[in-house]
Coordinates of C-alpha atoms in Angstrom, one line a residue:
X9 CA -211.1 35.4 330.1
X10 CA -208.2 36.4 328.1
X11 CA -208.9 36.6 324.1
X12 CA -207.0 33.7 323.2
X13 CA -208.8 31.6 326.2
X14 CA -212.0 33.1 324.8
X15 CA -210.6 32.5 321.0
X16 CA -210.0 28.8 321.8
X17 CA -213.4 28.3 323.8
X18 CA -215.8 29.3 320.7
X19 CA -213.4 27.0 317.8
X20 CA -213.4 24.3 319.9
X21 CA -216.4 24.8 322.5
X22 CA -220.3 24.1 322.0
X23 CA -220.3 27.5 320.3
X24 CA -217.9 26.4 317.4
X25 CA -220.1 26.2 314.9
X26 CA -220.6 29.8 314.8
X27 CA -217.8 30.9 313.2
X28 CA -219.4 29.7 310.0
X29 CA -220.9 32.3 308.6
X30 CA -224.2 30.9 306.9
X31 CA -224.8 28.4 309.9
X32 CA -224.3 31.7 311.8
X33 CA -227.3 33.6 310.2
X34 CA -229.5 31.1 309.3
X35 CA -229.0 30.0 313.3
X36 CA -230.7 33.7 313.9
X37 CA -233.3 33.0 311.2
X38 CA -234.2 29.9 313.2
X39 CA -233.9 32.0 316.6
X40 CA -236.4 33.8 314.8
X41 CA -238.5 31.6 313.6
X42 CA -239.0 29.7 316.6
X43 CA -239.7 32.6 318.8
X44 CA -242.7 33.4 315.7
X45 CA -243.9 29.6 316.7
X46 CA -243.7 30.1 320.5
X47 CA -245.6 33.5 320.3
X48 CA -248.3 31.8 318.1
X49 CA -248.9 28.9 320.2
X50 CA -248.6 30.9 323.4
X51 CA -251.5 33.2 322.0
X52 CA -253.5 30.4 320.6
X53 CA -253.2 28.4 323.5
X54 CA -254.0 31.0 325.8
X55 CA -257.0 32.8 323.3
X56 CA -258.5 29.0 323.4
X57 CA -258.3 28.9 327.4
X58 CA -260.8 32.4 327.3
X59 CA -263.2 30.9 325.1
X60 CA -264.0 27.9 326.6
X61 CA -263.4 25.9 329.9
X62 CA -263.0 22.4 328.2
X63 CA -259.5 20.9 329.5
X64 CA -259.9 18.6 326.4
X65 CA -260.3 21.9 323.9
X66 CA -257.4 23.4 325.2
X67 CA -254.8 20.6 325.0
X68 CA -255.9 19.8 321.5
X69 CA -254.7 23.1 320.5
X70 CA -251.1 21.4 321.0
X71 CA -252.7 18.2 319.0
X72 CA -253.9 20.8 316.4
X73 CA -250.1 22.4 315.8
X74 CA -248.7 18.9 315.9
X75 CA -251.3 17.1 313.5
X76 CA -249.7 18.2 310.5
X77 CA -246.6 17.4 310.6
X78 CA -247.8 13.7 311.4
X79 CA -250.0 13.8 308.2
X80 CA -247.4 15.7 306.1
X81 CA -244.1 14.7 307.3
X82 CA -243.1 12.5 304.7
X83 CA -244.4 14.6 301.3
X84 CA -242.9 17.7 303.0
X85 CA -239.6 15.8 303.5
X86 CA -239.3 13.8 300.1
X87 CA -240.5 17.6 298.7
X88 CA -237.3 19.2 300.6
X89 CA -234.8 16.8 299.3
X90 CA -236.0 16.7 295.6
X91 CA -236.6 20.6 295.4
X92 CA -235.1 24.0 295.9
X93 CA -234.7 23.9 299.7
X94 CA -234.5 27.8 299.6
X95 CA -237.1 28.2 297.5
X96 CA -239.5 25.6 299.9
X97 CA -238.3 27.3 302.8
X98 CA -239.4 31.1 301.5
X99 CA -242.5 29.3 300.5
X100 CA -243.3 28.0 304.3
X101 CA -242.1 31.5 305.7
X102 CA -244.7 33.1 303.5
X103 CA -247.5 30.4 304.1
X104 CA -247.4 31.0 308.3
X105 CA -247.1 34.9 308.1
X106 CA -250.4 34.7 305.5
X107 CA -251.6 31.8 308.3
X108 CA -250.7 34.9 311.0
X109 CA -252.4 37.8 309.4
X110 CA -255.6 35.0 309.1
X111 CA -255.5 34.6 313.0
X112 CA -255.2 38.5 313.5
X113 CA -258.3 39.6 311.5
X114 CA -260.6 36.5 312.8
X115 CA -259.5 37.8 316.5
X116 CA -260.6 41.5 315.4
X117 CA -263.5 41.2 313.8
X118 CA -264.7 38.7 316.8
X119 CA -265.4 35.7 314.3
X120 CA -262.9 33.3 316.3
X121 CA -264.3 30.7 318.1
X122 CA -262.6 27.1 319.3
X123 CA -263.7 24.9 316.1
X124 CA -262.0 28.1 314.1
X125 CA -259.0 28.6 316.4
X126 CA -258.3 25.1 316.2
X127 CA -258.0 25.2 312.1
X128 CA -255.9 27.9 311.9
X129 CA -253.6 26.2 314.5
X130 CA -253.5 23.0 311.9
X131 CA -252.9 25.2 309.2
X132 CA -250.0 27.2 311.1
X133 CA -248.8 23.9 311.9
X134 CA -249.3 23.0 308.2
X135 CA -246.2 26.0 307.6
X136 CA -244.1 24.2 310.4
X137 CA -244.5 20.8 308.9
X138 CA -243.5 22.2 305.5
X139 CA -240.1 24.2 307.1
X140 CA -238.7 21.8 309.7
X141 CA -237.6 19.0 307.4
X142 CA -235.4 21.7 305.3
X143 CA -233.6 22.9 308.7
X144 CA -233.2 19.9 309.4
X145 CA -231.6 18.7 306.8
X146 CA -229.2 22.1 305.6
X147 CA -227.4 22.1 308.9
X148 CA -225.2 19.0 308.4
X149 CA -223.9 20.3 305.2
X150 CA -223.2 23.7 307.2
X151 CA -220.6 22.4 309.7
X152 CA -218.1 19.6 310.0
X153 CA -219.2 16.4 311.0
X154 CA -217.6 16.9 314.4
X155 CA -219.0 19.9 315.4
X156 CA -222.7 18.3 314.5
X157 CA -223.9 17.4 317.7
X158 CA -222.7 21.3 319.0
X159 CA -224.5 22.3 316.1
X160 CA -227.6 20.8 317.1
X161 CA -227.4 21.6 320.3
X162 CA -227.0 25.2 319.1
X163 CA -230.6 24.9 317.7
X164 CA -232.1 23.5 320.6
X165 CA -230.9 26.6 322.5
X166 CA -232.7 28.8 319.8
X167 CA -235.3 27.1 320.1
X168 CA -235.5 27.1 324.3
X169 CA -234.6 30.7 323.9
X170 CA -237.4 30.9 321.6
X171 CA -239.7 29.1 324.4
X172 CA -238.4 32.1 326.7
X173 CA -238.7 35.1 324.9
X174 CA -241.9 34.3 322.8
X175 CA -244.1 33.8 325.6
X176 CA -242.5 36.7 327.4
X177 CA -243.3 38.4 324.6
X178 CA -246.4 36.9 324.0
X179 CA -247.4 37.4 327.4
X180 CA -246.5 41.2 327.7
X181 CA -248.6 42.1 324.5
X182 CA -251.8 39.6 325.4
X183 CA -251.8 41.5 328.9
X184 CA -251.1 45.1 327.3
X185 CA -253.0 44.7 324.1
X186 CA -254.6 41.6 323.2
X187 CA -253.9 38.3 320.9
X188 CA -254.3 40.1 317.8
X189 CA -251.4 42.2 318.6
X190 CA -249.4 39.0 318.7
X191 CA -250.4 37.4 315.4
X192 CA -250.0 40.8 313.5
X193 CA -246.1 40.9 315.3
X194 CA -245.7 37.1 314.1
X195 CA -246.8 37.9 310.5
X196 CA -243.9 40.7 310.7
X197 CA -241.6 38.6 311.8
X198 CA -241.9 36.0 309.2
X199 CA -242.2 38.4 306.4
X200 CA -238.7 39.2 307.6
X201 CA -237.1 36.2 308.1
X202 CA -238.2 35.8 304.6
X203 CA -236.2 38.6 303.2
X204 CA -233.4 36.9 304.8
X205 CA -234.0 33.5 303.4
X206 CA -234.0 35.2 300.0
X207 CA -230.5 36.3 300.4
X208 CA -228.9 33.2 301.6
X209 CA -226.7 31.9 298.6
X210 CA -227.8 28.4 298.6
X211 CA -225.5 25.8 296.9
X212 CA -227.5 22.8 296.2
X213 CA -226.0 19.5 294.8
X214 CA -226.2 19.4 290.9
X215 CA -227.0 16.2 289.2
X216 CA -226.9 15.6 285.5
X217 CA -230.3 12.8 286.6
X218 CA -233.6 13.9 286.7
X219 CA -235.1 14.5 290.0
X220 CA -236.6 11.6 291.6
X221 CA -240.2 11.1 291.6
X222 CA -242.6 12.3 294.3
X223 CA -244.3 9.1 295.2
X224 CA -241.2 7.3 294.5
X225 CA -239.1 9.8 297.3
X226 CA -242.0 9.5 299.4
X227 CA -241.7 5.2 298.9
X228 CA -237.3 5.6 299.2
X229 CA -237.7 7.8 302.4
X230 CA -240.1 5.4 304.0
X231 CA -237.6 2.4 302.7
X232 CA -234.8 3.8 304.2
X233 CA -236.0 4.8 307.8
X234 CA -237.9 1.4 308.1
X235 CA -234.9 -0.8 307.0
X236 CA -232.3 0.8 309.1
X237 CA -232.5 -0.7 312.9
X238 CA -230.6 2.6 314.3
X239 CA -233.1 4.8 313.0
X240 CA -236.3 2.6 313.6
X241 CA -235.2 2.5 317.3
X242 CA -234.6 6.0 317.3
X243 CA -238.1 7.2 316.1
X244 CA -240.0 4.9 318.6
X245 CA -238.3 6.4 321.6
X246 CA -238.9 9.7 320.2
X247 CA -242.9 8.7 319.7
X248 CA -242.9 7.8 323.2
X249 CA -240.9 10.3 324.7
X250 CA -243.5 12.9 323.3
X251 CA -246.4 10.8 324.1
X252 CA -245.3 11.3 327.7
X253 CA -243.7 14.4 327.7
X254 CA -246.4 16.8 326.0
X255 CA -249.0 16.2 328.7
X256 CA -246.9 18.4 330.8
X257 CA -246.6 21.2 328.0
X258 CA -250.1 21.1 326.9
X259 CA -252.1 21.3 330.3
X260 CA -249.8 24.0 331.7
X261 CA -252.7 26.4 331.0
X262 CA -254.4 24.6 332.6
X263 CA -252.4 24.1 335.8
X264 CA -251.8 27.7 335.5
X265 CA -255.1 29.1 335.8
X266 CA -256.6 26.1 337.7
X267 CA -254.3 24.7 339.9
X268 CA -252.3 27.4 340.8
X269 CA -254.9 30.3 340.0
X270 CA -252.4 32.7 337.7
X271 CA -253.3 34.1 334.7
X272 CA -251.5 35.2 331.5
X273 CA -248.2 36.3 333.4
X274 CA -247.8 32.5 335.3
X275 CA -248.3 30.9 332.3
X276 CA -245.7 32.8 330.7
X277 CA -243.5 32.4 333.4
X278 CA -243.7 28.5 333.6
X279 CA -243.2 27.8 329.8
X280 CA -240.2 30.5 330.2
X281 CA -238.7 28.7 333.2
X282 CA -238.9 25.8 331.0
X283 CA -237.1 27.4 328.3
X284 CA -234.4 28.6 330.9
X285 CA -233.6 25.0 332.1
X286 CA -233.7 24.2 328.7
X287 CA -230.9 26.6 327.4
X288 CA -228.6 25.9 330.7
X289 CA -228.5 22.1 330.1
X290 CA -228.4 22.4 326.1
X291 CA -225.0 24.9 326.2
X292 CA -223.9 22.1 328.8
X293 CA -224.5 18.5 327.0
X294 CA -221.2 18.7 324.6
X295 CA -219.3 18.7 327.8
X296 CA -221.6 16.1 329.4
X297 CA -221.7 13.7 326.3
X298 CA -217.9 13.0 327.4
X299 CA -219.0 11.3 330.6
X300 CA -222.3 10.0 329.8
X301 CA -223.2 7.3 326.9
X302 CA -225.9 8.3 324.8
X303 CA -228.3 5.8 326.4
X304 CA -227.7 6.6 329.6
X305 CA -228.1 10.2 329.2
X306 CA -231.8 9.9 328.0
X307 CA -232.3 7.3 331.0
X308 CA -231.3 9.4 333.2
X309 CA -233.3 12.4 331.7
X310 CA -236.3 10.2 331.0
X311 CA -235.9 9.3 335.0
X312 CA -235.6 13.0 336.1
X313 CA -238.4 14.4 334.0
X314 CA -241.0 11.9 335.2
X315 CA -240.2 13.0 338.9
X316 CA -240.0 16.7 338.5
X317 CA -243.1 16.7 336.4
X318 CA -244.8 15.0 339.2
X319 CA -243.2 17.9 341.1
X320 CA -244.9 21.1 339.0
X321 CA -248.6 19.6 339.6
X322 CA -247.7 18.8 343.6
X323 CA -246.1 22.4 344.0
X324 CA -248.3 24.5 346.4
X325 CA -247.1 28.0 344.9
X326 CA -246.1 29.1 342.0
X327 CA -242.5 29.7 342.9
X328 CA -241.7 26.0 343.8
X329 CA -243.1 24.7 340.5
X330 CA -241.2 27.1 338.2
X331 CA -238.4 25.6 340.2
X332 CA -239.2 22.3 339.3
X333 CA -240.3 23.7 335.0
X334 CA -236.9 24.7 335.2
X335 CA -235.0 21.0 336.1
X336 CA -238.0 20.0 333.5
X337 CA -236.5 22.0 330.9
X338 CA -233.2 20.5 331.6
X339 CA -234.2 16.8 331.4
X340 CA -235.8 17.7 328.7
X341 CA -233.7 19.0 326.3
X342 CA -231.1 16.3 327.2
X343 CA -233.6 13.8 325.5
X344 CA -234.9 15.6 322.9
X345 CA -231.4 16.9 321.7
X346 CA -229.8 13.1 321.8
X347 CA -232.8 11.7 320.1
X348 CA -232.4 14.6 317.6
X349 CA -228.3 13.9 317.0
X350 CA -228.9 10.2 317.1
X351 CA -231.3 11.0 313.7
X352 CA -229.1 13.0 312.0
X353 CA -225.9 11.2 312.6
X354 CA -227.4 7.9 311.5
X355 CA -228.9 9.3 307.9
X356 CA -227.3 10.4 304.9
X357 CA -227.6 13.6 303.3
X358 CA -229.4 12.0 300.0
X359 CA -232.6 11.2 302.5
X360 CA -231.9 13.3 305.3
X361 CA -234.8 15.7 304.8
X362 CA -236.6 13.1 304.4
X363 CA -235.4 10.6 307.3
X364 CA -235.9 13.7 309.9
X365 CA -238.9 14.4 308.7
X366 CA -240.2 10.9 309.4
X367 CA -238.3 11.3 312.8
X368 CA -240.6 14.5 313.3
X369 CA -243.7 12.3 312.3
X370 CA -242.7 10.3 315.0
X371 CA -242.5 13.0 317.9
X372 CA -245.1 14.9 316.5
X373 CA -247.3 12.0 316.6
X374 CA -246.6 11.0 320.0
X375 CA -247.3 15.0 321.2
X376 CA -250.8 14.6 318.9
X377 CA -251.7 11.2 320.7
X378 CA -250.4 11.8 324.2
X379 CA -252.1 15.9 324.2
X380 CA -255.7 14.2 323.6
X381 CA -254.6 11.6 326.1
X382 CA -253.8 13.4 328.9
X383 CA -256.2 16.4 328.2
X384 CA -259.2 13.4 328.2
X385 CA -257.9 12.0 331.6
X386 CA -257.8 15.6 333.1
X387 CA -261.0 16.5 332.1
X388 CA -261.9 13.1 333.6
X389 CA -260.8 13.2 336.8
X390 CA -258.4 16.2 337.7
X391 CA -254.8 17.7 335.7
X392 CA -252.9 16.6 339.0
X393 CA -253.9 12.9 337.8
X394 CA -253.7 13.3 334.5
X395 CA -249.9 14.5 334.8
X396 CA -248.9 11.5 337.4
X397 CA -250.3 9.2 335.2
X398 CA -248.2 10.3 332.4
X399 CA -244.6 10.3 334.5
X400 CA -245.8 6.9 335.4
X401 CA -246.1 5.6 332.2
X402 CA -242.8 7.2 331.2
X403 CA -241.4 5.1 334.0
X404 CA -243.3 2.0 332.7
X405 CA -241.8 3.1 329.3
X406 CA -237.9 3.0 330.9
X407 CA -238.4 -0.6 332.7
X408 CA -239.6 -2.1 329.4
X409 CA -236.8 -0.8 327.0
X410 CA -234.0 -0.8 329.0
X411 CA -232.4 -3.1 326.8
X412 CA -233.4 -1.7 323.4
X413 CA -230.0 0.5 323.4
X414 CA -230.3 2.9 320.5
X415 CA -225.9 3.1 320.7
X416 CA -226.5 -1.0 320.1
X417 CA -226.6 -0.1 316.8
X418 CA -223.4 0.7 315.6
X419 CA -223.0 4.4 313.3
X420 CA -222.3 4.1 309.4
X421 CA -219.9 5.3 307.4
X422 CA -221.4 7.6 304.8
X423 CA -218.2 8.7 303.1
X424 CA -218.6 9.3 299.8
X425 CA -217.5 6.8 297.5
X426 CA -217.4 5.0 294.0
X427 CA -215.1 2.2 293.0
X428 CA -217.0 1.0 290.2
X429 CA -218.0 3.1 287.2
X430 CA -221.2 3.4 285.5
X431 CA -222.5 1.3 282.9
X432 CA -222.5 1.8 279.4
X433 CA -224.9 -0.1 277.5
X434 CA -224.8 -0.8 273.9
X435 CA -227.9 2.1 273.5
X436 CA -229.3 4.8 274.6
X437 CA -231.8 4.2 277.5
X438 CA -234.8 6.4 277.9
X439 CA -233.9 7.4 282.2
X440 CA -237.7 7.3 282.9
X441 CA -237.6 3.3 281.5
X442 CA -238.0 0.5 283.7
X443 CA -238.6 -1.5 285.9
X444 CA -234.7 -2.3 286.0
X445 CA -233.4 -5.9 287.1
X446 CA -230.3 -6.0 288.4
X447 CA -228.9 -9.5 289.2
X448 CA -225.7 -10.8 290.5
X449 CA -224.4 -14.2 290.6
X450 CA -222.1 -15.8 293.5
X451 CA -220.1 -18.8 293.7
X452 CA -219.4 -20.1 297.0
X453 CA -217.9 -23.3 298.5
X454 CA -220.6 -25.6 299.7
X455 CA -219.6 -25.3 303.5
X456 CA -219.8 -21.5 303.6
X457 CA -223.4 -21.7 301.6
X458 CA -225.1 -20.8 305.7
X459 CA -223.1 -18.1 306.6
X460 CA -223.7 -16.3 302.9
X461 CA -226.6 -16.7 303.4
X462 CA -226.8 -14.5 306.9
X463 CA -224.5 -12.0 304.9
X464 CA -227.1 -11.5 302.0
X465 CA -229.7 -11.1 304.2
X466 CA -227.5 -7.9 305.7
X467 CA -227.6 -7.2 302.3
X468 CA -230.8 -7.3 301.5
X469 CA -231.3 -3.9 304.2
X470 CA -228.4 -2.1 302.5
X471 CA -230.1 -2.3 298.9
X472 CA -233.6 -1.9 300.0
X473 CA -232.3 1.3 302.0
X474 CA -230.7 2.6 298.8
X475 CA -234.2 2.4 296.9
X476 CA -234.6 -0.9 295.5
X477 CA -238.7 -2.0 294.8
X478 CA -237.6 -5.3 296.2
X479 CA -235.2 -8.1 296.2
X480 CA -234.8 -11.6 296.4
X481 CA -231.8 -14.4 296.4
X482 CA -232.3 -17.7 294.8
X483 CA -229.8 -21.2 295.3
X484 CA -229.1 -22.9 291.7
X485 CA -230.7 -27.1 292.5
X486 CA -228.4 -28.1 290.1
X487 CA -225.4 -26.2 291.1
X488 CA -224.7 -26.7 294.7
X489 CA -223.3 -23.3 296.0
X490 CA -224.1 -21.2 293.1
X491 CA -227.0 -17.9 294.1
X492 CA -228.1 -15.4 292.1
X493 CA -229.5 -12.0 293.6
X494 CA -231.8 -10.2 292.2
X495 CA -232.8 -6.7 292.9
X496 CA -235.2 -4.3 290.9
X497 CA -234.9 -0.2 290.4
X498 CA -237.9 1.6 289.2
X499 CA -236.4 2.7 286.5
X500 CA -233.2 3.5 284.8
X501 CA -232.4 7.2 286.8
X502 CA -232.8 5.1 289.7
X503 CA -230.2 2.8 289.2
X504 CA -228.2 5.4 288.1
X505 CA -228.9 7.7 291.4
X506 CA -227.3 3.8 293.3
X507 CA -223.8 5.1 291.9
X508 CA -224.0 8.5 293.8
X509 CA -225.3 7.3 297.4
X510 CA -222.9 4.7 297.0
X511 CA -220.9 5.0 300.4
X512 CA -217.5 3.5 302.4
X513 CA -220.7 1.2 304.5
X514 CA -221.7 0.1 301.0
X515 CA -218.5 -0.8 300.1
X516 CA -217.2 -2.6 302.9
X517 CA -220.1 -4.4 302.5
X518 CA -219.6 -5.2 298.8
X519 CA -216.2 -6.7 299.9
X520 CA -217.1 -8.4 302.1
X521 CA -219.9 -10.5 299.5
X522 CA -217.0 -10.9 297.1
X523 CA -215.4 -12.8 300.2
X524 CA -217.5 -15.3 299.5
X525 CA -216.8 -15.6 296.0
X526 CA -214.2 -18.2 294.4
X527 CA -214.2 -17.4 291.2
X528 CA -211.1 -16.2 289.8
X529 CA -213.4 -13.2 287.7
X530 CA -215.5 -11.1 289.9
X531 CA -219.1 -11.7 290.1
X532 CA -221.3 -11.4 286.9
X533 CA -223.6 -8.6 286.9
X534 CA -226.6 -8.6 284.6
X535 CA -228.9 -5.9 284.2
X536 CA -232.0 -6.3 282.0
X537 CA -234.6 -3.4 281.6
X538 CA -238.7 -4.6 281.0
X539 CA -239.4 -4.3 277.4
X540 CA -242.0 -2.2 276.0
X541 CA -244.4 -5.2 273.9
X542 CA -247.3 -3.9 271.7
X543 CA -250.4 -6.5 271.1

């Protein structure tokens, strides 16, 4: 390749977005991270499979890592979007290498058994629940908008590299030296990835309001992902693409030293082979994406990993089912990386910590549920069942949402934008002060009273996604086409914070109200703040 075909290929290619230099390094800090996680799980997953025999033990250590994030998702995610994200994120680095050195001496001093193994994989999982929602949200405001999806596929390569060299890694020091060797290597590794977090000049967004309330973040971030059909569609496939999916990742110990009688090294080279499909497909989907819809392309992967997973537990040698991890991998990572761009591209950055993070509650709590799952029914009858049985129900899954398109739901427009000013009352308001009534009155001709009607209740998702406590429209009885909504902020900041999330979506959907309006003047706005009354 000559330099200006090689020049051209990484501007424009799936590796474009590293030419930026701080997506470029904090891309290796994730590399790094990930391969941390993979060696820890590996080790845990492994250390669990020598203390006890119980299928059901061993896949809860996958339920274990992913418990957290289901419980914490949405206070770790309202906690990265209303505080330092650098600062979080050295705090969560620092957390899992302390969670690391915990794991280490346990192992050494012969005081881990499952019930303690489990913990420390819950509070290791704890760490990735606090630092997932701050990757997830920084990498947007790394890279163009066009070279997102790239992007994002860039991390899914990290992180199926990760899945490669961790548990080669992993694997070569468990066989060589022992567990304890691999927790004391992931504590080092997170100490420096630390240092490097530290030196990343992080530019925030500055704003002259107060940062928004906990709960109240918590209660928006909740709002937003619940009112938005896009993204609601997006976190149920996720829940039960993970639900099926993970029964396959968490019993592969078990099919490992069961069903095909390995040890340590087949393990390792299954969950690498996965990895390896993985990392081929990922660098692959920009260029597939231009044939392929974004539906269609998680059919078809939901379709081929149900079949090859059947595949892995039917293989009669271990060569013939790393054959078959490896079209796994591929499938995989085609679903899992358009469910991940399908998030990101539908949130704005104001709650995008916080909508991914929700997102991950949602695939974390389908890899909880379906690891207990599966692990019951192959303790039940046998891990060959237990793994058809989930591929089945994947297929099930595919019949019965064929037509819940996530690409029915057309993409926003989040645009910055601001064509009205803020107001300027008569007196100083206290920002903390509220609740704050907001109302608006229309005027519309009798006949097209119906089909305002429809519009406002459009509207009422676009307000309640931008934070409102509630809303309401009422109809004037005594003046036949005149309504009057009604919406109420917390308090005064958060009526404040409407003006900067106000986007080109929100204004084309202003306008399009106003259409409705025949008054000459533009509709009255009225906004009344609850007064403080002494008895």
């Amino acid at each position: 390749m000559k330099p200006s075909q090689a020049q051209t290929f990484v501007s424009e290619g799936w590796l474009a977005p590293l030419r930026h230099k701080v997506f470029r390094t904090l891309w290796l800090t994730w590399l790094t991270a990930s391969i941390c996680m993979w060696m820890n799980d590996v080790a845990a997953a492994w250390t669990m499979a020598t203390l006890t025999t119980s299928a059901t033990l061993i896949a809860l250590v996958q339920t274990a890592a992913s418990l957290p994030v289901l419980l914490l998702g949405v206070p770790s995610g309202a906690l990265a979007d209303i505080l330092n994200r650098k600062h979080y994120f050295i705090f969560a680095q620092i957390w899992l290498a302390t969670n690391a050195t915990a794991l280490m001496l346990f192992l050494v001093f012969g005081m881990l058994n499952p019930y303690v193994l489990l913990f420390l994989t819950f509070t290791n999982g704890i760490g990735l629940a606090m630092r997932w929602p701050i990757f997830a949200a920084i990498v947007p405001e790394l890279v163009p908008r066009e070279s997102l999806s790239s992007a994002l596929a860039l991390n899914a390569i990290a992180m199926n590299t990760s899945r490669i060299v961790g548990p080669l890694t992993a694997g070569a020091i468990i066989a060589t030296a022992g567990s304890q060797y691999v927790f004391a290597l992931n504590m080092v590794l997170c100490v420096i990835t630390s240092v490097v977090v530290m030196r990343w000049k992080y530019q925030g967004y500055i704003s002259t309001l107060p940062g928004e309330r906990f709960v109240g973040a918590m209660r928006v971030g909740m709002q937003y992902a619940w009112q938005s059909n896009r993204m609601r569609n997006i976190i149920f496939r996720a829940f039960l693409f993970f639900f099926q999916s993970t029964g396959l990742i968490a019993l592969l110990p078990v099919i490992a030293k069961t069903h095909l009688q390995g040890d340590a090294h087949t393990f390792t080279l299954l969950l690498a082979c996965l990895g390896l499909g993985a990392i081929l497909a990922g660098s692959q989907l920009p260029r597939i994406r231009k044939y392929l819809k974004l539906n269609d392309l998680i059919n078809y992967g939901l379709l081929i990993l149900a079949f090859t997973s059947i595949g892995v537990v039917v293989a009669t040698n271990v060569w013939l089912a790393s054959f078959w991890m490896l079209i796994c991998g591929a499938a995989w990572i085609a679903i899992a990386n358009s469910l991940t761009t399908a998030a990101q591209m539908t949130l704005p950055g104001w709650v995008r910590a916080r909508g991914m993070s929700i997102y991950q509650m949602g695939l974390m709590g389908g890899s909880a549920a379906g690891a207990g799952v599966w692990g019951k029914l192959a303790d039940v009858y046998d891990v060959t069942t237990s793994i058809v049985l989930s591929s089945i129900f994947g297929l099930i899954v595919l019949l019965l949402l064929r037509k819940h398109r996530i690409d029915k739901h057309p993409l926003e427009d989040f645009t910055p934008v601001c064509p009205i000013e803020r107001p300027q009352p008569v007196s100083d308001i206290d920002l903390k002060a509220g609740p704050v009534m907001i109302s608006i009155e229309y005027h519309t001709l009798k006949e097209k009273a119906d089909e305002f009607k429809k519009l406002m209740a459009k509207s009422r998702k676009s307000r309640l996604k931008q934070g409102v406590l509630s809303w309401s429209l009422f109809e004037d009885t005594e003046h036949i086409g005149r309504f009057v909504e009604d919406f109420f902020f917390e308090s005064w900041a958060d009526y404040l914070r409407r003006f900067d999330r106000f986007t080109t979506e929100d204004l084309n959907m202003q306008e399009e109200r106003h259409r409705y309006h025949i008054d000459a003047t533009p509709p009255k706005i009225t906004r009344r703040i609850a007064a403080a009354i002494k008895d």
